[in-house]
Short mmCIF file of N, CA and C in Angstrom, two decimals:
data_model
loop_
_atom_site.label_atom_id
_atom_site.label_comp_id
_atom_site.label_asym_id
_atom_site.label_seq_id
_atom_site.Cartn_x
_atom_site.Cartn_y
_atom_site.Cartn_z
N UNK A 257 -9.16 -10.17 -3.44
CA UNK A 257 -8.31 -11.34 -3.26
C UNK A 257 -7.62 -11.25 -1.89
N UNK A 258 -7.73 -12.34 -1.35
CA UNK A 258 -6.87 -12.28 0.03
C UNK A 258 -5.46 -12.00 -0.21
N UNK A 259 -4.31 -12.36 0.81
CA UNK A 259 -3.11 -11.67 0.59
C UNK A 259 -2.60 -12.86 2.48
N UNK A 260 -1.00 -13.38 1.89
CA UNK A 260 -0.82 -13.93 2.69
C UNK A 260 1.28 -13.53 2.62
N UNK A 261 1.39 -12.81 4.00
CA UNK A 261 2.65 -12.10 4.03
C UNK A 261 3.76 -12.69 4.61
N UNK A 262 4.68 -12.64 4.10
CA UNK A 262 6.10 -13.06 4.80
C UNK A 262 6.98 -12.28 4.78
N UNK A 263 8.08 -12.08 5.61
CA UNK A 263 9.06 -11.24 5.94
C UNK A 263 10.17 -11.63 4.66
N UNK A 264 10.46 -10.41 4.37
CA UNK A 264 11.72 -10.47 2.92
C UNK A 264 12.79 -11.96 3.11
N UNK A 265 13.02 -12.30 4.17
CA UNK A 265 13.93 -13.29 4.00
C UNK A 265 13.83 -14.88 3.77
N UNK A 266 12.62 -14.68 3.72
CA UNK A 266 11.44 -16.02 2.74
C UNK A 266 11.64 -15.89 1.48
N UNK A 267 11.61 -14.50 1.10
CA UNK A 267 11.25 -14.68 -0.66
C UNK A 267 11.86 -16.05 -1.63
N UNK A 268 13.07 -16.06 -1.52
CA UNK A 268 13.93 -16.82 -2.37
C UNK A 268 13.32 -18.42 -2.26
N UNK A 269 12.83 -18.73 -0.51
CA UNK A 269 12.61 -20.00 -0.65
C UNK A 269 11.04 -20.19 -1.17
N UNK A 270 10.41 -19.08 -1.28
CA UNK A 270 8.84 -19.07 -2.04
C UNK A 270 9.37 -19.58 -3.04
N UNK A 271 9.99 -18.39 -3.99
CA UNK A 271 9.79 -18.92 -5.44
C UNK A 271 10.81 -19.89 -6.01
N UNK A 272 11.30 -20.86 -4.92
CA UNK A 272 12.28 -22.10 -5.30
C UNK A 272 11.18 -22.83 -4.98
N UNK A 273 10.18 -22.82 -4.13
CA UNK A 273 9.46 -23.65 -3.50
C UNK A 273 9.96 -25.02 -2.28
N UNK A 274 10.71 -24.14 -1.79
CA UNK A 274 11.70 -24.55 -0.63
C UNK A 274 10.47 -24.75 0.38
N UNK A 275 9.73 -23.40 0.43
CA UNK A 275 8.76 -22.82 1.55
C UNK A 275 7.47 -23.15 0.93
N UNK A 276 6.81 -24.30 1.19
CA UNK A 276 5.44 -24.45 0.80
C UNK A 276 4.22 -24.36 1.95
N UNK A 277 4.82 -23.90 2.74
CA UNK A 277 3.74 -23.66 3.86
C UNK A 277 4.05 -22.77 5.09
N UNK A 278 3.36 -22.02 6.02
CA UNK A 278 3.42 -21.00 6.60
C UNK A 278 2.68 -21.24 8.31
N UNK A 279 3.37 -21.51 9.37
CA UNK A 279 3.15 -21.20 10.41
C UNK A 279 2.77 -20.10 10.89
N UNK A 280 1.29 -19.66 11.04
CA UNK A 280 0.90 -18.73 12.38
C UNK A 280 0.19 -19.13 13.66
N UNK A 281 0.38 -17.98 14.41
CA UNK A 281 0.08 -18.30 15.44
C UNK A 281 -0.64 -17.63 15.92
N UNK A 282 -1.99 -17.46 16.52
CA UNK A 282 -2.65 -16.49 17.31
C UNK A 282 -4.29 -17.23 16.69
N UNK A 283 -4.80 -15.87 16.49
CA UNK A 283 -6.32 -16.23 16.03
C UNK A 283 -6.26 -16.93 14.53
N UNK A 284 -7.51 -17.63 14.00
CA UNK A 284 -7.05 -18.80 13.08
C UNK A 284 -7.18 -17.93 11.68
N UNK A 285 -6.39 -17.65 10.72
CA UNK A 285 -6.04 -17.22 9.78
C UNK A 285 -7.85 -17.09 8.91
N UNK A 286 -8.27 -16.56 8.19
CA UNK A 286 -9.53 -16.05 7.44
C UNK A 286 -9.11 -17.05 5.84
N UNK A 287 -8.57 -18.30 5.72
CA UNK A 287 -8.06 -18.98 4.77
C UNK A 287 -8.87 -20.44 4.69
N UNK A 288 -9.11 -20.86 3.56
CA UNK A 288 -9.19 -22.23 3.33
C UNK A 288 -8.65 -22.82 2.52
N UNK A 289 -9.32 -23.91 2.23
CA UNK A 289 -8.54 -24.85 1.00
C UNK A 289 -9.60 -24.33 -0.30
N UNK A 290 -8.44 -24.31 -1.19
CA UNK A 290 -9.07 -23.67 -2.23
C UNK A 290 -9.22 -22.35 -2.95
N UNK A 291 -8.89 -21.21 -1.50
CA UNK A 291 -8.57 -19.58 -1.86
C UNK A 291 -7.50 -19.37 -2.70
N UNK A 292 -7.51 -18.68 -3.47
CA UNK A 292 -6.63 -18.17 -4.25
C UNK A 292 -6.09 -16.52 -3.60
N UNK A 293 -4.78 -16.41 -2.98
CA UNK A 293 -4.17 -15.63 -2.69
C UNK A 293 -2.78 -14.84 -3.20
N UNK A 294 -2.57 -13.95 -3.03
CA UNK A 294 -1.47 -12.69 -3.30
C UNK A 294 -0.55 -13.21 -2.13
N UNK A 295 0.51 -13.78 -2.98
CA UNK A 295 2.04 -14.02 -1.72
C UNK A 295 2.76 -12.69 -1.74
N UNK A 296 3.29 -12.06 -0.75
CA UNK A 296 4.25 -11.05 -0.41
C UNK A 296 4.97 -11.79 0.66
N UNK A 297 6.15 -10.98 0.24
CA UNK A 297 7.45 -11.26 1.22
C UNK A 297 8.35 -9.58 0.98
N UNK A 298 8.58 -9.34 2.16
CA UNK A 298 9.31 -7.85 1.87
C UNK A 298 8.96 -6.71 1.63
N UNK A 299 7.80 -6.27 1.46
CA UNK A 299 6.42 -5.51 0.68
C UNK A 299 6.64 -5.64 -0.52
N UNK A 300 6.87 -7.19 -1.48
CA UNK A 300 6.74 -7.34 -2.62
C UNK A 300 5.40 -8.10 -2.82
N UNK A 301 4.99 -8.08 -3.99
CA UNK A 301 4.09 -9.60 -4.27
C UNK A 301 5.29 -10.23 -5.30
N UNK A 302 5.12 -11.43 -4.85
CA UNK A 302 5.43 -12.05 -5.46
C UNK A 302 5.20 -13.17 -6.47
N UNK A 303 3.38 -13.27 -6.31
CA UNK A 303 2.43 -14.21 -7.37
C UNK A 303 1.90 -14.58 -6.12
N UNK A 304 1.07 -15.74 -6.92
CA UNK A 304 -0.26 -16.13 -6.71
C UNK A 304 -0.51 -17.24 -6.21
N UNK A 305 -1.02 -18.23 -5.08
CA UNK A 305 -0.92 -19.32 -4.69
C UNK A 305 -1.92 -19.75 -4.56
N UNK A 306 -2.52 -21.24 -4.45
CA UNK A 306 -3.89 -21.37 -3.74
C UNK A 306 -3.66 -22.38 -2.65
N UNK A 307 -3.97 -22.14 -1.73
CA UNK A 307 -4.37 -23.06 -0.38
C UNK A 307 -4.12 -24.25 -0.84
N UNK A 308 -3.87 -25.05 -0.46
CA UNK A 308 -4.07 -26.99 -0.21
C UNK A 308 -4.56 -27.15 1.08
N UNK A 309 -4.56 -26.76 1.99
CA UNK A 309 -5.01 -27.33 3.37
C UNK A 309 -4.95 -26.07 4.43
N UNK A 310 -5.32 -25.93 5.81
CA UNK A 310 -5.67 -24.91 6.79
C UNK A 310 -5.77 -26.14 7.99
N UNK A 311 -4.44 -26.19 8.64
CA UNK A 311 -4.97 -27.29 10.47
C UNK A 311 -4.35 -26.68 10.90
N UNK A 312 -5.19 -26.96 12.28
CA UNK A 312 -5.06 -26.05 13.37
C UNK A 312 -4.17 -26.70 14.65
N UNK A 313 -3.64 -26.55 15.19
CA UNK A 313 -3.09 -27.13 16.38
C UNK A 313 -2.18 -26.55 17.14
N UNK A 314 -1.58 -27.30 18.28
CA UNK A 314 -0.47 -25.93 19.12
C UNK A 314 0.61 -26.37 19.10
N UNK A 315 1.58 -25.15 19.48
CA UNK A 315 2.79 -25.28 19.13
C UNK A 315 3.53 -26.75 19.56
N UNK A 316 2.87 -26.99 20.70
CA UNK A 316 3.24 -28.27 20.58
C UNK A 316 3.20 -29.69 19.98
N UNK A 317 2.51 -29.75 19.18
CA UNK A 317 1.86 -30.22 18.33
C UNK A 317 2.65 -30.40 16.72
N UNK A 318 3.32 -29.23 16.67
CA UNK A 318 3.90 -29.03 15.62
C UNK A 318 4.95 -30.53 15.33
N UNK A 319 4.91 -30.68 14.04
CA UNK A 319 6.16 -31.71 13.75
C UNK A 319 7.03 -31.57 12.91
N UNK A 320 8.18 -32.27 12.69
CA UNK A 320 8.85 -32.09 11.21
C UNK A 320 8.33 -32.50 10.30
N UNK A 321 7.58 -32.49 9.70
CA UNK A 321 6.35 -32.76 8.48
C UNK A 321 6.47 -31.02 8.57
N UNK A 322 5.59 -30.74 9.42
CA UNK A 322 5.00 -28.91 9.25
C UNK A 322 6.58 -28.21 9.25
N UNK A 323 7.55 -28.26 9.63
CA UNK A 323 8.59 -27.69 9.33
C UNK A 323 9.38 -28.19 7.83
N UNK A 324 9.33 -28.79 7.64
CA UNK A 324 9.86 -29.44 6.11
C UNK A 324 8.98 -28.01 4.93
N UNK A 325 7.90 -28.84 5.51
CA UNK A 325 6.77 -28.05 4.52
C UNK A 325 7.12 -25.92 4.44
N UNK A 326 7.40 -25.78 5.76
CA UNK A 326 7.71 -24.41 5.88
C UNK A 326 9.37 -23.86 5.83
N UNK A 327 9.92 -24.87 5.03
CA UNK A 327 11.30 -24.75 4.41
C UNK A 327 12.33 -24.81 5.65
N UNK A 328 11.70 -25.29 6.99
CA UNK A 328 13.27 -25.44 7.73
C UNK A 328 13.46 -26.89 7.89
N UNK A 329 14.22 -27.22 8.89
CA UNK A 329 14.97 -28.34 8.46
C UNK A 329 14.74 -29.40 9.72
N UNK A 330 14.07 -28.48 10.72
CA UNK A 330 13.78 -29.36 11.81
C UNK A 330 12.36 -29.17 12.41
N UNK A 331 11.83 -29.36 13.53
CA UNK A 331 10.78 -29.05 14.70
C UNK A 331 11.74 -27.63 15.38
N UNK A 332 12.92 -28.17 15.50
CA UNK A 332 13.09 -27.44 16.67
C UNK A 332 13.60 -25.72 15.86
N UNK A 333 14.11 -25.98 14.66
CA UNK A 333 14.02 -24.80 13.78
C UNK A 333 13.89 -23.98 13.64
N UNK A 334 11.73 -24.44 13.27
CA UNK A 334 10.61 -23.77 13.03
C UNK A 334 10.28 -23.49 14.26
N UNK A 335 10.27 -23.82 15.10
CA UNK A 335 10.11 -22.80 16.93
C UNK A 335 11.09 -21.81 17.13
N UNK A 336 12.01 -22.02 17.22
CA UNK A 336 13.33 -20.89 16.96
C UNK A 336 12.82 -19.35 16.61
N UNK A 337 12.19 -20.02 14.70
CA UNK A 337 11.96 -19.00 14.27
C UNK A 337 10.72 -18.36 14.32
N UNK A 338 9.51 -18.90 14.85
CA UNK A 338 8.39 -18.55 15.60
C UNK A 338 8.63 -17.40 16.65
N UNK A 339 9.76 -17.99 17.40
CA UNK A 339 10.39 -17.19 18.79
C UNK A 339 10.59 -15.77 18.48
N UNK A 340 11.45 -15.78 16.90
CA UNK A 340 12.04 -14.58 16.22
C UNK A 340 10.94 -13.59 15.81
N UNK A 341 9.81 -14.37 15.65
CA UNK A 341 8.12 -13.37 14.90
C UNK A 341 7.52 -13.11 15.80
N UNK A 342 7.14 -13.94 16.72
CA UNK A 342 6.06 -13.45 18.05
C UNK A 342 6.60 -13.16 19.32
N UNK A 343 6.19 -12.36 20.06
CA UNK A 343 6.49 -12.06 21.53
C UNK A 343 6.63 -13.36 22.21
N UNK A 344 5.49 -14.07 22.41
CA UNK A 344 4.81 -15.09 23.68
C UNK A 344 4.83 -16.36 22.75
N UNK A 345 6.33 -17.80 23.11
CA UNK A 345 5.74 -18.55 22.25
C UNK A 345 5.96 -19.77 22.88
N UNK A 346 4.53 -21.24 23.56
CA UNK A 346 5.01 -22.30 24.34
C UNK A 346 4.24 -23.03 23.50
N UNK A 347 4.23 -24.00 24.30
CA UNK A 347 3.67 -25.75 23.70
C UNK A 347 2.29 -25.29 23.19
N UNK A 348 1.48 -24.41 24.61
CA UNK A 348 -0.11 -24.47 24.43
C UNK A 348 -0.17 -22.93 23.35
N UNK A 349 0.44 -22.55 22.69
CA UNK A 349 -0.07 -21.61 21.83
C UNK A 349 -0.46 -22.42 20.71
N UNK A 350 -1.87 -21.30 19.87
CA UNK A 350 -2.28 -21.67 18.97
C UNK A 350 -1.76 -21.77 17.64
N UNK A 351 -1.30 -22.71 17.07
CA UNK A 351 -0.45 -22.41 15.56
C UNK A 351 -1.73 -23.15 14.63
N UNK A 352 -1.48 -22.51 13.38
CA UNK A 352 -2.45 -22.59 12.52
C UNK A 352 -1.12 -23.17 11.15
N UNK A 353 -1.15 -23.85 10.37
CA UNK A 353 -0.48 -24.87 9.22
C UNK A 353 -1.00 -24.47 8.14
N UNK A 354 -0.57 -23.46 7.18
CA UNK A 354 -1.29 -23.05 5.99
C UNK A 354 -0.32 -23.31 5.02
N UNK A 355 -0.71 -24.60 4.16
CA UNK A 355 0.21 -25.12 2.78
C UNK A 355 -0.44 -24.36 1.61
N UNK A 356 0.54 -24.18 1.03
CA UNK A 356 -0.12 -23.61 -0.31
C UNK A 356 0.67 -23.71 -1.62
N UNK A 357 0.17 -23.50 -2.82
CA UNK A 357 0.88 -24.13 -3.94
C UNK A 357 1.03 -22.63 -4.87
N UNK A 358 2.25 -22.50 -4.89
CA UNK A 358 1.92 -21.41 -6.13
C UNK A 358 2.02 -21.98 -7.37
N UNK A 359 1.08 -21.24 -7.50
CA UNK A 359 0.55 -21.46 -9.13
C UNK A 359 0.77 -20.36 -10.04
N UNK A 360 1.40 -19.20 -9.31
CA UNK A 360 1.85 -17.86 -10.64
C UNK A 360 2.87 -16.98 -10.20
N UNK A 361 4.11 -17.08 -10.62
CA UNK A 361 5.15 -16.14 -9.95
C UNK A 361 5.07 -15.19 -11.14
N UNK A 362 5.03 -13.30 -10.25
CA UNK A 362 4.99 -12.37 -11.39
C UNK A 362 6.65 -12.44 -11.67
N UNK A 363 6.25 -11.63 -13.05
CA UNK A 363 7.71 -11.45 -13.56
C UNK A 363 8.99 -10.74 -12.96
N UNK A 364 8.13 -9.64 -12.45
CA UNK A 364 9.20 -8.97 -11.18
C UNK A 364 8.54 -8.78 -10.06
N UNK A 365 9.01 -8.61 -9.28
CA UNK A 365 7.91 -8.26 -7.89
C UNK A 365 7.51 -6.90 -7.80
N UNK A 366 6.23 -7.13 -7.35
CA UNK A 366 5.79 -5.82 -7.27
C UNK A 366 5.47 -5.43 -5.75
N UNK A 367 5.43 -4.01 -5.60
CA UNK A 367 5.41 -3.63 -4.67
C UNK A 367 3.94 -3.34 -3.65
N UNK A 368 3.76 -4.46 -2.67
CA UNK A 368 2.52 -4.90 -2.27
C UNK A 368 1.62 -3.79 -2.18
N UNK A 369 2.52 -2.58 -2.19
CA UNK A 369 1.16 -1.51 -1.35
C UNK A 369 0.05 -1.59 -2.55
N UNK A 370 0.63 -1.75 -3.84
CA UNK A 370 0.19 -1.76 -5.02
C UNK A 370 -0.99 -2.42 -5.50
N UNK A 371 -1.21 -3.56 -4.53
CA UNK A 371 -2.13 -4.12 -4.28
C UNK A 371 -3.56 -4.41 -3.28
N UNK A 372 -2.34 -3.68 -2.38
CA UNK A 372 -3.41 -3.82 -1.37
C UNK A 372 -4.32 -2.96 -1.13
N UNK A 373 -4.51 -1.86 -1.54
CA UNK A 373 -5.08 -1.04 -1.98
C UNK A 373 -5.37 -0.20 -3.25
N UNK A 374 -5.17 -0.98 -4.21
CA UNK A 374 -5.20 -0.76 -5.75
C UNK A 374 -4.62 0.67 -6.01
N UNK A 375 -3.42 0.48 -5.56
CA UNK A 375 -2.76 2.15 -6.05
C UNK A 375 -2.09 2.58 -5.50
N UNK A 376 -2.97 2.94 -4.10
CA UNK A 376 -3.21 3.94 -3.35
C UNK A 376 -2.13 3.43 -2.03
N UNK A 377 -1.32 4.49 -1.66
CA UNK A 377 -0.38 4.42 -0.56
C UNK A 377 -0.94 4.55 0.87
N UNK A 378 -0.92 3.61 1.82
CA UNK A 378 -1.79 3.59 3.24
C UNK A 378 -1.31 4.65 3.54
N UNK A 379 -0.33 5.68 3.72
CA UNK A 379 -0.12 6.72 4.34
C UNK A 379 -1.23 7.91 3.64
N UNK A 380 -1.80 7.73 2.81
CA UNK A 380 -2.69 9.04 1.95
C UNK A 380 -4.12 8.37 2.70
N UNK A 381 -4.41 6.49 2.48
CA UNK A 381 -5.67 6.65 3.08
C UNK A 381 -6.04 6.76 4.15
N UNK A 382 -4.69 6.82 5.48
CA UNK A 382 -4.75 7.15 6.70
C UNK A 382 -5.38 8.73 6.75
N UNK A 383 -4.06 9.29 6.41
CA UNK A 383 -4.74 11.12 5.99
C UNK A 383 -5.45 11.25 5.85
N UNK A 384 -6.01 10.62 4.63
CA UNK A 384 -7.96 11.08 4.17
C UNK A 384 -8.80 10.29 5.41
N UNK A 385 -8.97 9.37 5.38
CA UNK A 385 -9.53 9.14 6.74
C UNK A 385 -9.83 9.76 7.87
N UNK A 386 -8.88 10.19 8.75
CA UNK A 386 -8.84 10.92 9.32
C UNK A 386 -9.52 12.36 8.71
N UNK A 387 -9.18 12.75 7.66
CA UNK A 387 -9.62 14.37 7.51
C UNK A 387 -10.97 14.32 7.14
N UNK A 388 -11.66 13.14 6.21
CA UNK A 388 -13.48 13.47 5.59
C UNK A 388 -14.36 12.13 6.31
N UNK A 389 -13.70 11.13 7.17
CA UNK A 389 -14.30 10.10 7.83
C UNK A 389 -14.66 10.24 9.06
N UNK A 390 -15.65 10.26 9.65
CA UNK A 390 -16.04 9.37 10.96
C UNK A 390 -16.29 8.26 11.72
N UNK A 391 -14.67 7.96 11.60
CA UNK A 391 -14.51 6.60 12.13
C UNK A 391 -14.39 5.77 13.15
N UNK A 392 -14.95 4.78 13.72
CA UNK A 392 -15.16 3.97 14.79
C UNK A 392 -13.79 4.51 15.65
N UNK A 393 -14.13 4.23 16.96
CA UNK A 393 -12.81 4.79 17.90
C UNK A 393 -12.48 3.62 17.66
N UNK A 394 -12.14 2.02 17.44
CA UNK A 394 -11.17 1.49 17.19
C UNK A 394 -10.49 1.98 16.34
N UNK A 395 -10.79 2.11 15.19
CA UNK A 395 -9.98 2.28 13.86
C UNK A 395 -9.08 3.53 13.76
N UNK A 396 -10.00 4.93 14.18
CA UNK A 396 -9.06 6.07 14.12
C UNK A 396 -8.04 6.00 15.30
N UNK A 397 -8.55 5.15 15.98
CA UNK A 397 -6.94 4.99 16.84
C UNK A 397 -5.98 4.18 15.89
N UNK A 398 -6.04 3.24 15.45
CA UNK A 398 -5.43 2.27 14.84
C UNK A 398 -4.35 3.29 13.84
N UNK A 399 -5.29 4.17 13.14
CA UNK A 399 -5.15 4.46 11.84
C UNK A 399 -4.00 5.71 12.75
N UNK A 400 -4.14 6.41 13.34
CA UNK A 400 -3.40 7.51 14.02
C UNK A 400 -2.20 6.76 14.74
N UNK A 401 -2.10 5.30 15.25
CA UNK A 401 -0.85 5.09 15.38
C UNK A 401 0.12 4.72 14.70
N UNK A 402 -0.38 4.06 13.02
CA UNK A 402 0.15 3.70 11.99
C UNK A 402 1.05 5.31 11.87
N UNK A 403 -0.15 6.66 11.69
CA UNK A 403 0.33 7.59 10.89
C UNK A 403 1.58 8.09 12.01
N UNK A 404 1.68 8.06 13.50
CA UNK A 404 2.70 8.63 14.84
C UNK A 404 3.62 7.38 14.61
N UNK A 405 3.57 6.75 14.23
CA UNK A 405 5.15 5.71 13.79
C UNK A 405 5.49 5.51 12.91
N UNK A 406 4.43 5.85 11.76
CA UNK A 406 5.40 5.68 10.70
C UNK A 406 5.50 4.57 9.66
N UNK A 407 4.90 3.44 10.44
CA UNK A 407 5.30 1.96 9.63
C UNK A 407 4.08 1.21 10.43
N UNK A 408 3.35 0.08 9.59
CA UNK A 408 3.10 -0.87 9.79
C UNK A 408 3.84 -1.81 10.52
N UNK A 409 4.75 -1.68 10.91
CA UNK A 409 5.87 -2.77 11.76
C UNK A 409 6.15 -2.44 13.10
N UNK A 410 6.05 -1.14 13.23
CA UNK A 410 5.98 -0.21 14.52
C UNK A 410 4.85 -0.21 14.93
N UNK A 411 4.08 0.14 14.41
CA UNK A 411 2.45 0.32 15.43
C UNK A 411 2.12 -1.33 15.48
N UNK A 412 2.34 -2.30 14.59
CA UNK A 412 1.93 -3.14 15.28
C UNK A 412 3.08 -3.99 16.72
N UNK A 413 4.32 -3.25 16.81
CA UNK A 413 4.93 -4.13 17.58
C UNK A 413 4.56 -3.11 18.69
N UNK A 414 3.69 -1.75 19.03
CA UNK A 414 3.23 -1.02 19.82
C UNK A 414 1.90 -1.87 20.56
N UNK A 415 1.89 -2.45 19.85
CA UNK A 415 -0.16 -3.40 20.00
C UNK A 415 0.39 -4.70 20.10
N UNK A 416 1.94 -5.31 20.41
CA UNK A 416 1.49 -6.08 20.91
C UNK A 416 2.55 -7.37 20.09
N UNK A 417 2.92 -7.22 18.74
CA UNK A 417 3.89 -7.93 18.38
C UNK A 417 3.35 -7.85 16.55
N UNK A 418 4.43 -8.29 16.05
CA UNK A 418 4.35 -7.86 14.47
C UNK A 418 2.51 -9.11 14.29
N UNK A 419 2.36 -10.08 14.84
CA UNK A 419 1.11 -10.42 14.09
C UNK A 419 -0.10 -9.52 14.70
N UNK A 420 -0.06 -8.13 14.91
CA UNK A 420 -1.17 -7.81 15.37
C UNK A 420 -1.29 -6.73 13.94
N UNK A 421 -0.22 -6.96 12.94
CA UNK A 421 -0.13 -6.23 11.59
C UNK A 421 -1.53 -6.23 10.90
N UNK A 422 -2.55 -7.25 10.95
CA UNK A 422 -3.57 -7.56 10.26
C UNK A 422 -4.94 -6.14 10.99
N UNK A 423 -4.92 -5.87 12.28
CA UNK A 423 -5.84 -5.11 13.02
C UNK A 423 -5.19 -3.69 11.84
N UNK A 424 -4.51 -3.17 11.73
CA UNK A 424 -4.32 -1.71 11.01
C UNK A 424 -4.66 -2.13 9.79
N UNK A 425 -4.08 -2.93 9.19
CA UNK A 425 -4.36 -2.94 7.49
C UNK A 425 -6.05 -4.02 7.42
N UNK A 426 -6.38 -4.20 8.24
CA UNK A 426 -7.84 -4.39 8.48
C UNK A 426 -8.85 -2.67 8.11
N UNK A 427 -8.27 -2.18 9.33
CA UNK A 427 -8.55 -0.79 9.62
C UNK A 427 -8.45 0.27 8.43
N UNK A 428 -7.44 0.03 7.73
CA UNK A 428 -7.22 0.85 6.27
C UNK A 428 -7.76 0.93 5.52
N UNK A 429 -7.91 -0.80 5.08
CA UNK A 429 -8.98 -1.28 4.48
C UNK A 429 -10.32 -0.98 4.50
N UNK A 430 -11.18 -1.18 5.83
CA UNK A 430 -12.21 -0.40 5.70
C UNK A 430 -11.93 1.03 5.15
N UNK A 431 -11.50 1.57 5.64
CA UNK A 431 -10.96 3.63 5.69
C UNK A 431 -11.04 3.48 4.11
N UNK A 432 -10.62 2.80 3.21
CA UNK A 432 -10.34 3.41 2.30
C UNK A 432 -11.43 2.77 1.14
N UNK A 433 -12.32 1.45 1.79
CA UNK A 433 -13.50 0.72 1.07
C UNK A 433 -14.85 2.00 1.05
N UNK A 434 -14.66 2.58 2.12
CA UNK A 434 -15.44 4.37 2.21
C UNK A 434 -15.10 5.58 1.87
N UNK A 435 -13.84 5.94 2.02
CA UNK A 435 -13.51 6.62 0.95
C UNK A 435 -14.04 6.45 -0.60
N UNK A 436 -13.44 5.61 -1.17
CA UNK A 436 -14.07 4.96 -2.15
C UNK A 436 -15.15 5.16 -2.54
N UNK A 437 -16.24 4.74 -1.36
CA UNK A 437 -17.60 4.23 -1.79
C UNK A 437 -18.10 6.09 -2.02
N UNK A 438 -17.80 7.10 -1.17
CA UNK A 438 -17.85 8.46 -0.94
C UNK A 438 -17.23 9.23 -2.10
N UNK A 439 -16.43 8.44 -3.00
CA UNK A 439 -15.86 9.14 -4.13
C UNK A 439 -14.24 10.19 -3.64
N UNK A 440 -14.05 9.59 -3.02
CA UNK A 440 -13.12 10.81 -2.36
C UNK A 440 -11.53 9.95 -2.73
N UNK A 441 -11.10 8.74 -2.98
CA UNK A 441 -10.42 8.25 -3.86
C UNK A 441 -10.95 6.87 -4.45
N UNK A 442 -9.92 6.78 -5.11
CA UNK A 442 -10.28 5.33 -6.24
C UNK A 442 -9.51 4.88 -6.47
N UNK A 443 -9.38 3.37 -7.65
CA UNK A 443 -7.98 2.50 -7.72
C UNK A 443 -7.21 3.41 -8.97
N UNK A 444 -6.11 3.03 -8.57
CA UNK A 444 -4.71 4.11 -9.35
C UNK A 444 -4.22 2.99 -9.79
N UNK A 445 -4.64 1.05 -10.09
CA UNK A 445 -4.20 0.58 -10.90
C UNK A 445 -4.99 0.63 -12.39
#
């Protein structure tokens, strides 16, 4: 199942449904209409949503329609707070408009790592990786700056700004789809 993340101070307007849609910006999100995805905010999940729509356009472009939808209150808002997530942010950047409907809030939130790797804590499949894998020089770099900082939030604001978060837990992901496949761990849900 895909997985679509927001910073802890979203949560409340997810599951009021304040926040029905999600501004990014950079390369165009791996989403359509119709996916059924894992919402997190905070490293929680918080349930289950499916797509309504995926448009593409630039920041300039943006309107109060797409800010309504993404729970603020203006155009000028939702740039503000763009400003606050990405390094580099003007008219001609690429923003991508992802509405979505939840359709299943869990009972308590759970704690995403829990998911995202069925169990298993990215700091163990970094380790193993590194110790029984031979992995692409992208990745064991990736995976070795996650493990020298510490956090997913750090190595990616090292590479470049928090949306470059998807290149490591890309990277994990594989690391630990081989592990796996090698028998060397498995899901702990």
């Amino acid at each position: 199942m895909k997985h679509l993340e927001f910073d802890g101070r979203y949560a409340e307007d997810i599951l009021r449904g304040k926040k029905r849609a999600t501004v990014r910006l950079g390369r165009k999100p791996n989403l359509k209409e119709g996916d059924t995805v894992l919402i997190h905010a905070g490293g929680y999940a918080l349930g289950k949503a499916v797509i309504e729509k995926v448009e593409s356009k630039t920041v300039g472009e943006l309107t109060d329609e797409d800010a309504f939808l993404d729970g603020f209150s203006s155009r000028e808002e939702l740039i503000r707070a763009l400003k606050g997530h990405y390094r580099y942010v003007n008219d001609d950047s690429p923003a991508h408009v992802i509405v979505f409907r939840l359709v299943e809030k869990f009972d308590k939130p759970v704690m995403s790592s829990d998911y995202a790797y069925e169990g298993n804590l990215p700091v163990e499949i970094a380790e193993k990786a590194l110790k029984y894998l031979d992995l692409p020089e992208g990745d064991r770099k990736l995976i070795e700056l996650f493990l020298r900082t510490g956090s997913l939030r750090k190595a990616a604001y090292r590479l470049g700004g928090l949306n470059k978060r998807y290149l490591i837990r890309e990277a994990l992901r594989r690391a630990y789809e081989e592990l796996k496949k090698r028998g060397i761990m498995g899901p702990k849900l």
